[in-house]
Coordinates of C-alpha atoms in Angstrom, one line a residue:
Chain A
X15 CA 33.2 126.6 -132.0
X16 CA 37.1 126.3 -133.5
X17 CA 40.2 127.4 -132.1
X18 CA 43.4 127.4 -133.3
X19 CA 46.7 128.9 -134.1
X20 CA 47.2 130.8 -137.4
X21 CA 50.1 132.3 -138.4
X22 CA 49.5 135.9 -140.3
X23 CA 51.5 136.2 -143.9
X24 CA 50.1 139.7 -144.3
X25 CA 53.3 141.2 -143.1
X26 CA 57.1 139.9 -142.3
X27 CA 56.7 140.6 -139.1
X28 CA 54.0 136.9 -138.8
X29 CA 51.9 137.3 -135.9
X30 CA 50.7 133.4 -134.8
X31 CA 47.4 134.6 -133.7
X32 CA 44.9 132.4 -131.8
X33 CA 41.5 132.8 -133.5
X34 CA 37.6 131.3 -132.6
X35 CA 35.5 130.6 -135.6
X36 CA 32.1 128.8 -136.3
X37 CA 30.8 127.7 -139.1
X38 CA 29.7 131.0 -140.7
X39 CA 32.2 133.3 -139.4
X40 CA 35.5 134.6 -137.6
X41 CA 34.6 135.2 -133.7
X42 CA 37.2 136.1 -132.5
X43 CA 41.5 137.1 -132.8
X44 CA 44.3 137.3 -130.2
X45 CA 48.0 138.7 -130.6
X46 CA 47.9 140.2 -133.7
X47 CA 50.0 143.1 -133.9
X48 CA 48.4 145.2 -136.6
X49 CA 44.5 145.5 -137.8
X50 CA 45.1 143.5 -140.9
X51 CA 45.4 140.0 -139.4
X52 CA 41.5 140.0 -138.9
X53 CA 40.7 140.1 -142.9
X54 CA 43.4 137.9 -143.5
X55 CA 42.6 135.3 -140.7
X56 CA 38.9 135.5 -141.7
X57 CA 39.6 134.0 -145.7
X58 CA 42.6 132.1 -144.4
X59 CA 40.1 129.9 -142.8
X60 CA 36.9 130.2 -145.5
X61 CA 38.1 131.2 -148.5
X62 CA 42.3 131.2 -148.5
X63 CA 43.8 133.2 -151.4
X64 CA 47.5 133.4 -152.7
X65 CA 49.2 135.5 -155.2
X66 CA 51.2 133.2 -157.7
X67 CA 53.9 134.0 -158.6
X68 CA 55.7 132.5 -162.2
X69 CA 57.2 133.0 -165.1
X70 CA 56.2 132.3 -169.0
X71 CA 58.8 132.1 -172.1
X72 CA 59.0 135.2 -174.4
X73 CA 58.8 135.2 -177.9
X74 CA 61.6 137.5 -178.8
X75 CA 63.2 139.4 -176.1
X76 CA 66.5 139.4 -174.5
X77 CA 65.9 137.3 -171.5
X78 CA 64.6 133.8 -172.6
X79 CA 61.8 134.2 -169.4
X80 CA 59.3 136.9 -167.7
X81 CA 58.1 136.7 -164.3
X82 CA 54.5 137.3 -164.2
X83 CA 51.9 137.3 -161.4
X84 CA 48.3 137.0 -160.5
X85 CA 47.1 141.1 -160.2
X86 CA 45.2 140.1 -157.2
X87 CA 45.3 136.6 -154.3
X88 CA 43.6 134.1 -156.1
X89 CA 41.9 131.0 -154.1
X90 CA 44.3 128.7 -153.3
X91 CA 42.9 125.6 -154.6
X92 CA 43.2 127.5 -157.7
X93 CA 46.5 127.3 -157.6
X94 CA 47.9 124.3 -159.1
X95 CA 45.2 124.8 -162.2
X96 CA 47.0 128.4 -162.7
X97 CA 50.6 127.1 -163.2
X98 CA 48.6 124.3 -165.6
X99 CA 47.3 126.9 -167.9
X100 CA 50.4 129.0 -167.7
X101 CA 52.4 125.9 -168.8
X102 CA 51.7 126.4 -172.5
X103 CA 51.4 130.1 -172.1
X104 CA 54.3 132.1 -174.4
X105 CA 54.6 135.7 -173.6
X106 CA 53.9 137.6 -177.7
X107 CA 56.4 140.4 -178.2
X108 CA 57.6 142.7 -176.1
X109 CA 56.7 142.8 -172.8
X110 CA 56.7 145.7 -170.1
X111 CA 56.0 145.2 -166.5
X112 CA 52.4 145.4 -166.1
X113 CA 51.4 144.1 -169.5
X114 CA 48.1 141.5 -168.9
X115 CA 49.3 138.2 -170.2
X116 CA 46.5 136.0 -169.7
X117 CA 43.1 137.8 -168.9
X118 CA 41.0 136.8 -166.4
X119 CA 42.3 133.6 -165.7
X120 CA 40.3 130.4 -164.7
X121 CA 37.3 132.9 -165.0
X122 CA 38.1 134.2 -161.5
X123 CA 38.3 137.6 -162.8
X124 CA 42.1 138.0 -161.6
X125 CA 44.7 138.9 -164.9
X126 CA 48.0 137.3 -165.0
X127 CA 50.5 140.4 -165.5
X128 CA 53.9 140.5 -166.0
X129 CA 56.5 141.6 -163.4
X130 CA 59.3 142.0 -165.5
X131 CA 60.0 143.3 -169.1
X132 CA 61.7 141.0 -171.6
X133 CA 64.5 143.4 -172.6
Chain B
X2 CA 95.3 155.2 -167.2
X3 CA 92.4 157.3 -167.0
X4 CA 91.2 158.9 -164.4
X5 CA 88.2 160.4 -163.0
X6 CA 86.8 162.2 -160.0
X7 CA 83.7 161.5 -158.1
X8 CA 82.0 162.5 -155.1
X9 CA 80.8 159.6 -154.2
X10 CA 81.1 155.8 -155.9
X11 CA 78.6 153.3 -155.2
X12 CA 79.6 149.7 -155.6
X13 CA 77.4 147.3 -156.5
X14 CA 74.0 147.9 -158.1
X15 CA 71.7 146.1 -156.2
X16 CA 68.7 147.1 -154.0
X17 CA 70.9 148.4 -151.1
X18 CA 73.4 150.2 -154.0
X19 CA 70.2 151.7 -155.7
X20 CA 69.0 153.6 -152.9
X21 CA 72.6 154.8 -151.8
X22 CA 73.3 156.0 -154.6
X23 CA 69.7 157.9 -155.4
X24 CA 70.1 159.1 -151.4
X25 CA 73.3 160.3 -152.5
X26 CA 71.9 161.9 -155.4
X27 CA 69.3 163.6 -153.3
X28 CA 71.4 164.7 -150.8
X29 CA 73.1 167.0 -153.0
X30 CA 76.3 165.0 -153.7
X31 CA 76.8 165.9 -157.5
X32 CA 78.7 163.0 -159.2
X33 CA 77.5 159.9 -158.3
X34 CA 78.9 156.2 -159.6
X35 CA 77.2 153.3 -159.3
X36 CA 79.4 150.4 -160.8
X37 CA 77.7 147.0 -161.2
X38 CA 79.6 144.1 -162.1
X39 CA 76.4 142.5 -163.8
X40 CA 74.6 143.2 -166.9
X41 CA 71.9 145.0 -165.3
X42 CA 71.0 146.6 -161.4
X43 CA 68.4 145.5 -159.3
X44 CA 70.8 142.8 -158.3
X45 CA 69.2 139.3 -156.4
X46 CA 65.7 141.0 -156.5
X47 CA 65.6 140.0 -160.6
X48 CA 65.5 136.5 -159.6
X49 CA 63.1 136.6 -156.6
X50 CA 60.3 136.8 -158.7
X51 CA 57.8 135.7 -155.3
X52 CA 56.3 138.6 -154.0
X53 CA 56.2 140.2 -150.2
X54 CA 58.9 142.7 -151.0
X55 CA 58.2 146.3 -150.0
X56 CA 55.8 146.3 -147.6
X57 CA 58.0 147.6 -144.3
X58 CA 58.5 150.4 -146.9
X59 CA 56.3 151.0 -149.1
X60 CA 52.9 149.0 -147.3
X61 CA 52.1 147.3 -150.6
X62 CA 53.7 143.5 -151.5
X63 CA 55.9 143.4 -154.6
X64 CA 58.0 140.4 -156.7
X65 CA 61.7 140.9 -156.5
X66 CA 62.0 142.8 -160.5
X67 CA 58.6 144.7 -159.3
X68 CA 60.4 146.1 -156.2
X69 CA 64.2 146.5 -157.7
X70 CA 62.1 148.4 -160.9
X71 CA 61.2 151.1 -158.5
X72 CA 64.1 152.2 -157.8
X73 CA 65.6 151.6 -161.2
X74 CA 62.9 154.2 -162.2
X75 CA 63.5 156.9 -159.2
X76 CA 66.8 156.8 -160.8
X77 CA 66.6 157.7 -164.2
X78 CA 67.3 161.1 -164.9
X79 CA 68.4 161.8 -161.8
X80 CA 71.8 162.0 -163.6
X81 CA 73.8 159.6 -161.3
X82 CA 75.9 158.3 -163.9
X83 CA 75.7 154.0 -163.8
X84 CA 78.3 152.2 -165.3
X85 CA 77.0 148.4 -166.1
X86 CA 79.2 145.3 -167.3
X87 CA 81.9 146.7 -165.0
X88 CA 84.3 145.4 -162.0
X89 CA 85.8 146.6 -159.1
X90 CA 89.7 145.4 -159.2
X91 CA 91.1 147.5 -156.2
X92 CA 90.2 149.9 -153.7
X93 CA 92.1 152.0 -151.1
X94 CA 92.0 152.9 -147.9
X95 CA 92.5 157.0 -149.5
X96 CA 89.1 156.2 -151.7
X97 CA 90.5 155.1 -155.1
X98 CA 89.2 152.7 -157.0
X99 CA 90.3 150.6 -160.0
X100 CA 87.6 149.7 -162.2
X101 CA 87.6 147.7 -165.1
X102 CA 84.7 147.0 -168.1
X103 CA 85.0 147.4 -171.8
X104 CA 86.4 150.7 -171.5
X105 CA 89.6 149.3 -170.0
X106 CA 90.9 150.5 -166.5
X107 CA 90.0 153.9 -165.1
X108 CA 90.9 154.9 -161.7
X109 CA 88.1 156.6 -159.8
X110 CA 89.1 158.9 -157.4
X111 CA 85.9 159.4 -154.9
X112 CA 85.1 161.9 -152.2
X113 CA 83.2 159.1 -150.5
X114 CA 82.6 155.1 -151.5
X115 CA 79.4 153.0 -150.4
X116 CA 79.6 149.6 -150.4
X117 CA 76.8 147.2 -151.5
X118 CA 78.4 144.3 -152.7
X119 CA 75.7 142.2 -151.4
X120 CA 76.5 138.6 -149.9
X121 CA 77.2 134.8 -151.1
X122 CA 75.7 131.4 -150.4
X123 CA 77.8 128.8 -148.0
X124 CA 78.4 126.1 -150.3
X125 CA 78.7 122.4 -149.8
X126 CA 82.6 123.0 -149.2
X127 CA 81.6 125.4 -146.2
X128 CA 79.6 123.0 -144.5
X129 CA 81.5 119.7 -145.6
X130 CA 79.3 117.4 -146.1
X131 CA 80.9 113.8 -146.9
X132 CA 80.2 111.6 -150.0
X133 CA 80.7 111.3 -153.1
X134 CA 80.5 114.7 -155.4
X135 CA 78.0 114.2 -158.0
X136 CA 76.5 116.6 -160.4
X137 CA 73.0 117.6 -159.0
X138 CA 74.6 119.4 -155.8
X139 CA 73.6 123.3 -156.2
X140 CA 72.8 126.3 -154.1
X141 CA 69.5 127.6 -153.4
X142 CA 70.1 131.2 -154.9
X143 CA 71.7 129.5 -158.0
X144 CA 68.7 127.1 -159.1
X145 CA 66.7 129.9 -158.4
X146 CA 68.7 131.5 -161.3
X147 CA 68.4 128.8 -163.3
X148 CA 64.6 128.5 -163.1
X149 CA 63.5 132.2 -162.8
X150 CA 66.2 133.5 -164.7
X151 CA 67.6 131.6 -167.8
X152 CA 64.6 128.9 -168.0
X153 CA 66.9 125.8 -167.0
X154 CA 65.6 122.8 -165.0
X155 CA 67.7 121.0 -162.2
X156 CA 66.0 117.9 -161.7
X157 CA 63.3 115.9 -160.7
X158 CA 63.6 114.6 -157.4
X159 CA 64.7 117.5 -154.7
X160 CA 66.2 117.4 -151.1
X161 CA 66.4 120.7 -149.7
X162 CA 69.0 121.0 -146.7
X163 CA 68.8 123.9 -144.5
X164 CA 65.5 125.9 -143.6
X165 CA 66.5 129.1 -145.0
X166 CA 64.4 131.7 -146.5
X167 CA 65.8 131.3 -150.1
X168 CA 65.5 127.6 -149.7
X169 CA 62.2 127.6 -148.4
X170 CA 60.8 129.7 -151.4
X171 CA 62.7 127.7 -153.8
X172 CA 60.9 124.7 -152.1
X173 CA 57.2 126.2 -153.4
X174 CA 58.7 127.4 -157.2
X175 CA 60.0 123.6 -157.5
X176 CA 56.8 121.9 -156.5
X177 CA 55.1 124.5 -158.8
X178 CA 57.1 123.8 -162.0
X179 CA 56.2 119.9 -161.0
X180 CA 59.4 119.0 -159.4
X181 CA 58.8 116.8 -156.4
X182 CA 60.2 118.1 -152.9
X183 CA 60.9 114.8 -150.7
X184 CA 61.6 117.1 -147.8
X185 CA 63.3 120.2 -146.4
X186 CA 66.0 119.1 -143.6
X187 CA 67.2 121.7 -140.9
X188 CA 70.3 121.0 -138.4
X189 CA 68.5 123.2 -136.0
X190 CA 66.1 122.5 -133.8
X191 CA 64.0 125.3 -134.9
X192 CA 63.4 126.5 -138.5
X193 CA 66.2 129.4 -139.9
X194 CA 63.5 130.9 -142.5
X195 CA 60.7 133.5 -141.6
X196 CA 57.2 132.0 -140.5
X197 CA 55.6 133.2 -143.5
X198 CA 57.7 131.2 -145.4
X199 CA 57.1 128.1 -143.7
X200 CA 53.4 128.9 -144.2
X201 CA 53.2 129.7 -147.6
X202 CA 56.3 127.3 -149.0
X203 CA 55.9 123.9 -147.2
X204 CA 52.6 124.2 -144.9
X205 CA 51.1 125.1 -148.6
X206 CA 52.1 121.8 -150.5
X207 CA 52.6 119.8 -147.6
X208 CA 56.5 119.7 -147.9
X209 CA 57.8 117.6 -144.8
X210 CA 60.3 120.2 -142.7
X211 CA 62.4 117.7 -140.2
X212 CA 64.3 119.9 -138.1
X213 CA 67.3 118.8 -135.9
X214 CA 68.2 116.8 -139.0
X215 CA 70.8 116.7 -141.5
X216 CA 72.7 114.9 -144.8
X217 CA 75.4 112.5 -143.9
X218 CA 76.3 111.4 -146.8
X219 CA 75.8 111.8 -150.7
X220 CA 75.4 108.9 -153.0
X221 CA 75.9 108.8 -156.8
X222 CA 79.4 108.6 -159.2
X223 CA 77.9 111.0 -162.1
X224 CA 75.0 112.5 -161.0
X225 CA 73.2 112.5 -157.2
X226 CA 71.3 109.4 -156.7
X227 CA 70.6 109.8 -152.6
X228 CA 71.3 111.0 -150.0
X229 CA 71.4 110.0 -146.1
X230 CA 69.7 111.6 -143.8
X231 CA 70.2 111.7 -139.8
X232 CA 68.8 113.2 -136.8
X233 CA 71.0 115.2 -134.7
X234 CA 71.6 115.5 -130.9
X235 CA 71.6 118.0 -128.8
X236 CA 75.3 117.9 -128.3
X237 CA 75.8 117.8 -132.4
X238 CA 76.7 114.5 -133.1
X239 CA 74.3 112.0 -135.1
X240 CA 72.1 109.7 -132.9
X241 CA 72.7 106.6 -133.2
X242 CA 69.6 104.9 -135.6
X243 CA 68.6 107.8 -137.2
X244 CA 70.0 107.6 -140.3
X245 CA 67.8 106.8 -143.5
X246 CA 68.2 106.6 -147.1
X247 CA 66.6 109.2 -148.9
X248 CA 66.4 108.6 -153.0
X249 CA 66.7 111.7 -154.9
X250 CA 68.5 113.7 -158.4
X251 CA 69.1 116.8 -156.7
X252 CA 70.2 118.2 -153.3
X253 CA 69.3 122.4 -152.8
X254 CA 71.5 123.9 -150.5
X255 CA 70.3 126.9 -148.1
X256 CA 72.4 126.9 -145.7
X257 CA 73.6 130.6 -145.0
X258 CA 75.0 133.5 -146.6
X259 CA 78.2 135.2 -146.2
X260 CA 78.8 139.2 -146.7
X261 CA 81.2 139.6 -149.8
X262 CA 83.9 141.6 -148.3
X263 CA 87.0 141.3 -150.4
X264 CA 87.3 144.9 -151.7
X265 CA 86.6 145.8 -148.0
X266 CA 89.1 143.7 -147.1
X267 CA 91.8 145.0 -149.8
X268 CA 91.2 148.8 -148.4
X269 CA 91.8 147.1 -145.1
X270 CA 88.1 148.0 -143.3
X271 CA 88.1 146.0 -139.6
X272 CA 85.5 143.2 -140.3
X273 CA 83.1 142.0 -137.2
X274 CA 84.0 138.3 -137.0
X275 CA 80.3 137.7 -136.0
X276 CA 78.4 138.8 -138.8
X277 CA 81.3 139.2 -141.5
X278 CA 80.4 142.9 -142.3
X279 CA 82.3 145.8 -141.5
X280 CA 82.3 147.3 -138.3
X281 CA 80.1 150.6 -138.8
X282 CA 79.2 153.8 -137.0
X283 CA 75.4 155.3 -137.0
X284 CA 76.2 156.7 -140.2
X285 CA 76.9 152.9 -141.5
X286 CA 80.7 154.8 -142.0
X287 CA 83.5 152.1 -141.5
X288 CA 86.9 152.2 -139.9
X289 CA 88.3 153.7 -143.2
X290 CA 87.0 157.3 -142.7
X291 CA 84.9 157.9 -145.8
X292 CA 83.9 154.3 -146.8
X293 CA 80.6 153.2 -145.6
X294 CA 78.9 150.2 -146.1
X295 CA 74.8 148.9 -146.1
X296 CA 73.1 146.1 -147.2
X297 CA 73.8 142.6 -146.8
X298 CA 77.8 143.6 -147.6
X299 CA 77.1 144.6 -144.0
X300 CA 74.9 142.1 -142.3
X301 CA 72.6 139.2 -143.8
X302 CA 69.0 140.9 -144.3
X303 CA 65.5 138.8 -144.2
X304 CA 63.7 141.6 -146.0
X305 CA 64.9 144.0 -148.8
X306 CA 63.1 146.5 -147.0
X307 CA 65.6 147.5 -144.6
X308 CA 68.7 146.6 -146.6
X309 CA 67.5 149.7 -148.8
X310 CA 66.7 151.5 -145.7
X311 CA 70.2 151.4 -144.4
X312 CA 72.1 152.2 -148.0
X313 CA 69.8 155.3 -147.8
X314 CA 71.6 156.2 -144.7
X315 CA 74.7 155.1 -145.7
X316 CA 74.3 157.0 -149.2
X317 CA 73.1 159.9 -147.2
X318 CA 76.3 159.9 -144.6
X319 CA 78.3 159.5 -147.9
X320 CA 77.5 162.7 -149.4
X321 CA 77.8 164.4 -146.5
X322 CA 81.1 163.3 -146.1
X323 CA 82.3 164.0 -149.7
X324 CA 81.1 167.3 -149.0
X325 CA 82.6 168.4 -145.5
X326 CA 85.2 165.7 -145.5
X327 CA 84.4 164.3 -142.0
X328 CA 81.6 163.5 -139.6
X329 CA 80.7 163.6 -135.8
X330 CA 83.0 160.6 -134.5
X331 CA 81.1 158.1 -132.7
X332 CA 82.4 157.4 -128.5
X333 CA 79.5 155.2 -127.9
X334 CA 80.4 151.2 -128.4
X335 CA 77.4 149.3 -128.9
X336 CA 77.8 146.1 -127.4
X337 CA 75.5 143.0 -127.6
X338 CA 74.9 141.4 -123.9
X339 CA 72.7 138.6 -122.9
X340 CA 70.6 136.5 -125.7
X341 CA 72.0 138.8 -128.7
X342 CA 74.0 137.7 -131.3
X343 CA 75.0 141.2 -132.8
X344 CA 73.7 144.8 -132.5
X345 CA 74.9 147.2 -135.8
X346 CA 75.9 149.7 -135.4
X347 CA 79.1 148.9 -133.6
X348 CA 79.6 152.3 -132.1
X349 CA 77.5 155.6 -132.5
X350 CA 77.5 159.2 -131.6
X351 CA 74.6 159.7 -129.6
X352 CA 73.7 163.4 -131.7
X353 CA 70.9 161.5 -133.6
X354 CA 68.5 158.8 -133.7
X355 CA 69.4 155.7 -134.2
X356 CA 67.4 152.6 -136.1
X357 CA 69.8 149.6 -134.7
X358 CA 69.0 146.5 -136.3
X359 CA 70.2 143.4 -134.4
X360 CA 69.6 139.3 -133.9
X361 CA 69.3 137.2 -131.0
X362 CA 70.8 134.2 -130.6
X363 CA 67.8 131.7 -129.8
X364 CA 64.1 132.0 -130.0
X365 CA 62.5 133.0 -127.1
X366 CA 58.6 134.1 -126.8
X367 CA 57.0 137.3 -124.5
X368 CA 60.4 138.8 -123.4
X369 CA 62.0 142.7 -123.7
X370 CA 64.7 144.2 -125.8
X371 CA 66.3 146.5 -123.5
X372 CA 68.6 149.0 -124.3
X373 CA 71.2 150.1 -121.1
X374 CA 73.9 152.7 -120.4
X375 CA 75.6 151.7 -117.0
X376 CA 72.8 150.4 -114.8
X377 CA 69.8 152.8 -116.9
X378 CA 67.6 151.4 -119.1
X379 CA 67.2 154.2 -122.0
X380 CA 64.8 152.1 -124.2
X381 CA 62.7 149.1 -124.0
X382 CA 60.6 147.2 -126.1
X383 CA 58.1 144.0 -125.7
X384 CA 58.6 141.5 -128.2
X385 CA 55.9 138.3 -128.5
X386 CA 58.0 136.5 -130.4
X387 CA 61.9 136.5 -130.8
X388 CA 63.4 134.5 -133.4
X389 CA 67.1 134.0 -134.5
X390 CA 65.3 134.4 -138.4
X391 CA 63.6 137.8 -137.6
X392 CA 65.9 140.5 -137.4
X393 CA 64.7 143.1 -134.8
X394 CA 64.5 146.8 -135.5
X395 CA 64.5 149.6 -132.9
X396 CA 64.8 153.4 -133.0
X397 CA 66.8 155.3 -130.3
X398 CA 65.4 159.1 -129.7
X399 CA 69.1 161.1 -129.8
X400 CA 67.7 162.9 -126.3
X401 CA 68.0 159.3 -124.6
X402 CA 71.8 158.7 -125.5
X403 CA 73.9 159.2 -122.1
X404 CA 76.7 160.6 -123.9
X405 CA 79.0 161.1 -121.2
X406 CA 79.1 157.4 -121.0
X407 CA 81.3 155.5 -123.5
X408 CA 79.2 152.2 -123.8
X409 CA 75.8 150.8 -124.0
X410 CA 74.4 147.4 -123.8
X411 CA 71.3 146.1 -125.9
X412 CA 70.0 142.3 -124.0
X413 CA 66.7 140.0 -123.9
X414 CA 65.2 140.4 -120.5
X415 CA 62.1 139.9 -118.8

């Protein structure tokens, strides 16, 4: 069995639980503070996700950038290869928050949206 | 020069002036003026485009623009009038303002002012670091605007002093866009950003944090070649042997942030020399009847979440007062005793809860927050962990307020 110290990132408030875990699965969790730790503890140690956060160039708006965003935590060894294919990514037109920039990106079924709008 | 009458003038169109100025709004004041210097509100949140914001408030994680949109939205068509593109030039202590934009100067005459003018960076002048004084030198909140905002780069090679939270992200967006982070350097023994940040921005990318450490010196004539780097003792001073050469283009400086108080200031509002803010009642009211204040104007926020929180109160209070033209006057002083570095409110009236927000002044693990009035304890709270980062928030029940007793005391005990 594995033990260590994980700090939560669900929340501000970053519990640093102490967790057991085998090879298959999370045993057990100590001091978290809130229910959600447990989910979050359990893929930070077999299957870690982030959301990444960027921005891409527009076309013709008013602000020469938009920030954009994974919709959903992608797997964080994913990560690097995201910002790669958002390098040469240029926002067309006019963009609204929420507008799907690049669909389904890396085939992980996760759209890159935009945060921002580019007037 | 013109002028015009409101009830209540917000000033500063950021996240804490956005929900002032819609609590206002909502609270029945009926002209409502939220000035903003820039060209458009949401203020700092348009350049935090990370997300994590919102979820104290609203349980969900948002970027900066995602978060700042929300209330940008709640406030259309409310009919709070919002004057972009426009400045602040003077304020009085009898609630006049001058403003000035393309229109020319008007004079505002308010029933009550908020204000969220939101805070600065400490530069390299604040914390004088010697050397030369190369380009390449710049502020964590400005190369943030550079990147996120008006697509510039700022180097190659980055040294980040200071563990702060803006630094920290801005250590993860620099190693994103390909810029290589040697290291993030902190003069404290302990890290000054929030633990998720340390997580997610260095433990990520495997960015070196050396705490207790610091830049001596800056090297470079045009443009930042190095820097020196050196551990620090316990008393302050550099140990002897420490120092190292670290090659770089670029040095990022998180290193604090200091309320912007100057109209406060002008209308002569008693500032706390411990946080830089104004001293405030529980209805974040300052010691000019009629001007409140929220946001990190008042004290330096870690999350958005309760910077908005505040303003709401403080927009709230401000209609309130524009409509009866007083409120209860507090005669409780709030006073920070052992471990605590400040407690806001300064002083409160002891007629209704109270959320007091407050920071101690080392971290400490498994101890209490403990609120007293003479020698009773009137609230009490276990914390697991206690950082200097993390502010603490806690809600006093009006029925637990002594209020025959003129002070109370908020301490870390066991």
């Amino acid at each position: 069995m594995n033990e260590g110290n994980i700090v939560c990132t669900v929340c501000p408030t970053s519990c640093l639980i102490d967790a057991k875990w085998d090879e298959k699965e999370l045993i057990s969790i100590d001091r978290a503070q809130c229910k959600l730790a447990w989910g979050y503890i359990s893929d930070e140690i077999f299957d870690p996700k982030r959301v990444v956060t960027t921005t891409v160039p527009t076309e013709t708006g008013k602000n020469p950038l938009v920030s954009v965003k994974t919709a959903e935590p992608v797997p964080k060894h994913l990560v690097l290869d995201i910002m790669d294919t958002l390098a040469v990514v240029q926002a067309k037109g006019l963009v609204n928050a929420g507008d799907v920039i690049v669909a389904d990106v890396l085939g992980t079924g996760v759209n890159i949206i935009a945060t921002s709008n580019s007037d | 020069m013109r002028t015009e009458q409101v009830d209540v003038a917000v000033v500063g169109g950021g996240p804490a002036g956005l929900a002032a100025a819609l609590s206002a709004k909502e609270s029945g004041a009926e002209h409502v003026l939220l000035i903003e210097r820039g060209e458009r509100m949401g203020g700092i949140l348009n350049q935090c485009i990370h997300d994590g914001f919102g979820t104290k408030l609203m349980g969900e994680a948002f970027t900066g623009p995602e978060y700042a949109q929300i209330f940008i939205n709640r406030l259309t068509n409310t009919g709070v009038n919002v004057k972009l593109d426009t400045m602040v030039m003077d304020i009085s202590s009898d609630r006049e303002l001058v403003i000035c934009s393309s229109d020319g100067l008007i004079r505002v005459k308010a029933g009550a002012i908020v204000l969220c003018t939101g805070c600065r960076e400490r530069t390299r002048g604040a914390i004088r670091i010697p050397g030369t004084r190369p380009a390449g030198v710049f502020t964590a909140g400005v190369v943030q605007e550079y990147m996120n905002i008006r697509n510039l780069s700022v180097g190659r090679k980055v040294v980040i002093l200071g563990s702060g939270d803006i630094g920290l992200i801005m250590a993860r967006r620099l190693t994103l866009e390909g810029v290589e982070v040697e290291c993030v350097a902190e003069i404290l023994p302990y890290p000054s950003g929030l633990a998720r940040n340390i997580v997610q921005c260095l433990e990520d990318f495997e960015i070196p944090l050396y705490l207790s450490t610091t830049v001596v010196d800056i090297h470079g004539i045009d443009r930042v070649e190095g820097i020196t780097l050196a551990k620090i003792g316990p008393r302050g001073g550099i140990v002897r042997g420490t120092k190292r050469f670290v090659k770089c283009d670029t040095l990022l400086l998180s290193v604090g942030l200091i309320p912007e108080n100057e109209l406060a200031k002008k209308a002569g509002i008693k500032l706390s020399p411990v946080t830089a803010g104004p001293i405030v009642d529980d209805h974040f009211q300052t010691s000019i009847p009629g001007i409140f204040c929220g946001g990190n104007a008042l004290q330096v926020h870690d999350l958005v979440d309760y910077a908005s929180m505040e303003s709401e109160k403080a927009g709230r209070s401000a209609a309130f007062f524009a409509g009866a033209g007083k409120l209860p006057s507090p005669s409780i002083k709030v006073l920070p005793g052992q471990g605590i570095r400040y407690v806001i409110p300064h002083e409160v009236s002891g007629n209704e809860p109270v959320d007091f927000s407050m920071r101690v002044k080392s971290p400490e693990a498994d101890r209490y927050i403990v609120f007293k009035q003479g020698e009773k304890v009137i609230r009490r709270m276990r914390q697991i962990e206690l950082a200097p980062a993390a502010m603490i928030r806690m809600r006093v029940r009006s029925d637990r307020f002594q209020r025959s007793l003129d002070s109370l005391t908020v301490e870390v005990a066991d």
